[in-house]
mmCIF file of C-alpha atoms in Angstrom:
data_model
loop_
_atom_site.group_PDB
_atom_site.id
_atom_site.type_symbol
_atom_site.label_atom_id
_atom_site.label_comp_id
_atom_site.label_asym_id
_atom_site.label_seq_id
_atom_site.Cartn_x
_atom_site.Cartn_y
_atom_site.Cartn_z
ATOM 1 C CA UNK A 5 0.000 0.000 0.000
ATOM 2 C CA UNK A 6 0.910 3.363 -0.613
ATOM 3 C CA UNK A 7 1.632 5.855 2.043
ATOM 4 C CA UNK A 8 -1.190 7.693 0.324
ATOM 5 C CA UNK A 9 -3.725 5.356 0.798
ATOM 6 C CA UNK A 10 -2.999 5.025 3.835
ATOM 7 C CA UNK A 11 -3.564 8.609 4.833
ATOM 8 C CA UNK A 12 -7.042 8.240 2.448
ATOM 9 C CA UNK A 13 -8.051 5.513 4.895
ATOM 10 C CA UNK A 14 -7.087 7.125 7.784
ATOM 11 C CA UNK A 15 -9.208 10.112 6.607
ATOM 12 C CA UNK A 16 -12.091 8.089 6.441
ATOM 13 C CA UNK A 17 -11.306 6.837 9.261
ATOM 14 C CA UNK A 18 -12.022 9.880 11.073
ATOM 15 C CA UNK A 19 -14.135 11.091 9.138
ATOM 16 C CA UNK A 20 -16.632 7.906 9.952
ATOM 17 C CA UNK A 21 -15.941 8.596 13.743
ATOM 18 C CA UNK A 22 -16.932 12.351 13.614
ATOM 19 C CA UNK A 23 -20.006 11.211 12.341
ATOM 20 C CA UNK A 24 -20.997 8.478 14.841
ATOM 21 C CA UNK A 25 -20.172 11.308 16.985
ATOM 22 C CA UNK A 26 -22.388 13.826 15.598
ATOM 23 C CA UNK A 27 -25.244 11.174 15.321
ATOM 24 C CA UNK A 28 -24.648 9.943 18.706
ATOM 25 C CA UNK A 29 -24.962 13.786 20.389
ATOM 26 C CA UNK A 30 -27.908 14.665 17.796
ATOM 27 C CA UNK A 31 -29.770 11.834 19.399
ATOM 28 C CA UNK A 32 -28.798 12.234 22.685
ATOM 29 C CA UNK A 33 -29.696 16.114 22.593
ATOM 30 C CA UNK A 34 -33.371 15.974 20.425
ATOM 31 C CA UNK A 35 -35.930 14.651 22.358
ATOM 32 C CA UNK A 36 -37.596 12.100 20.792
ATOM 33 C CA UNK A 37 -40.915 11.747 22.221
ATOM 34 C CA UNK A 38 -44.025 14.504 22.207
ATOM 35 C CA UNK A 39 -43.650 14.734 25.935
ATOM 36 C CA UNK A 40 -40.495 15.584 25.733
ATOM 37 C CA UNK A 41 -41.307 18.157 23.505
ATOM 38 C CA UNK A 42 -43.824 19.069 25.584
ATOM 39 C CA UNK A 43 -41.630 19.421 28.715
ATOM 40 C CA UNK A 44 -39.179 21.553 27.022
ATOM 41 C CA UNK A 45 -42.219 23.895 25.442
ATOM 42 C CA UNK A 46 -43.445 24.052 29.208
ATOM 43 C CA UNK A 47 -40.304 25.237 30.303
ATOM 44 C CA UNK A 48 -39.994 27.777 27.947
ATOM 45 C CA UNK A 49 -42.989 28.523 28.955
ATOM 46 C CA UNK A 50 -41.939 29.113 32.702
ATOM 47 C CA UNK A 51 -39.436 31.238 32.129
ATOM 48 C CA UNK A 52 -40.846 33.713 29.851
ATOM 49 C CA UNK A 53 -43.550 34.190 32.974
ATOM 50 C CA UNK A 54 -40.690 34.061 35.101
ATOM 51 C CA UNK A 55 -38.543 37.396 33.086
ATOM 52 C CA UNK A 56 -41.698 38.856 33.178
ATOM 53 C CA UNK A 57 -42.397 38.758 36.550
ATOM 54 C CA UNK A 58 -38.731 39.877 37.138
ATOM 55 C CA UNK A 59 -39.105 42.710 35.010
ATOM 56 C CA UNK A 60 -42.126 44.284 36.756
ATOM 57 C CA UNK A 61 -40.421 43.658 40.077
ATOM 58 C CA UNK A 62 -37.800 45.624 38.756
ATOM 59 C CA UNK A 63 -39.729 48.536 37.002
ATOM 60 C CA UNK A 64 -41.511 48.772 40.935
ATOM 61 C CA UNK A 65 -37.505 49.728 42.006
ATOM 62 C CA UNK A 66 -36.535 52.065 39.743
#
């Protein structure tokens, strides 16, 4: 084998391992189910009333 196949494999060597990687965080970071989804929305959802709530506290002080 040449030393430039070599480096070609190597490349896709690491090439295939940065995408297991990617696929493996994508999945780990997406929620996959609708209450999932639904948690996050109500989250959201929480803070948003929260930073409001904050922000007329606030406009009470100054």
């Amino acid at each position: 084998m040449s030393i430039l196949s070599l480096s070609y494999q190597s490349y896709l060597a690491d090439v295939n391992m940065w995408e297991s990687w990617f696929d493996f965080i994508k999945s780990a970071t997406t929620p996959a189910t609708p209450a999932a989804v639904k948690a996050t929305q109500n989250q959201a959802e929480l803070w948003q009333i929260y930073l409001k709530g904050l922000q007329k506290l606030t406009q009470l002080w100054a």
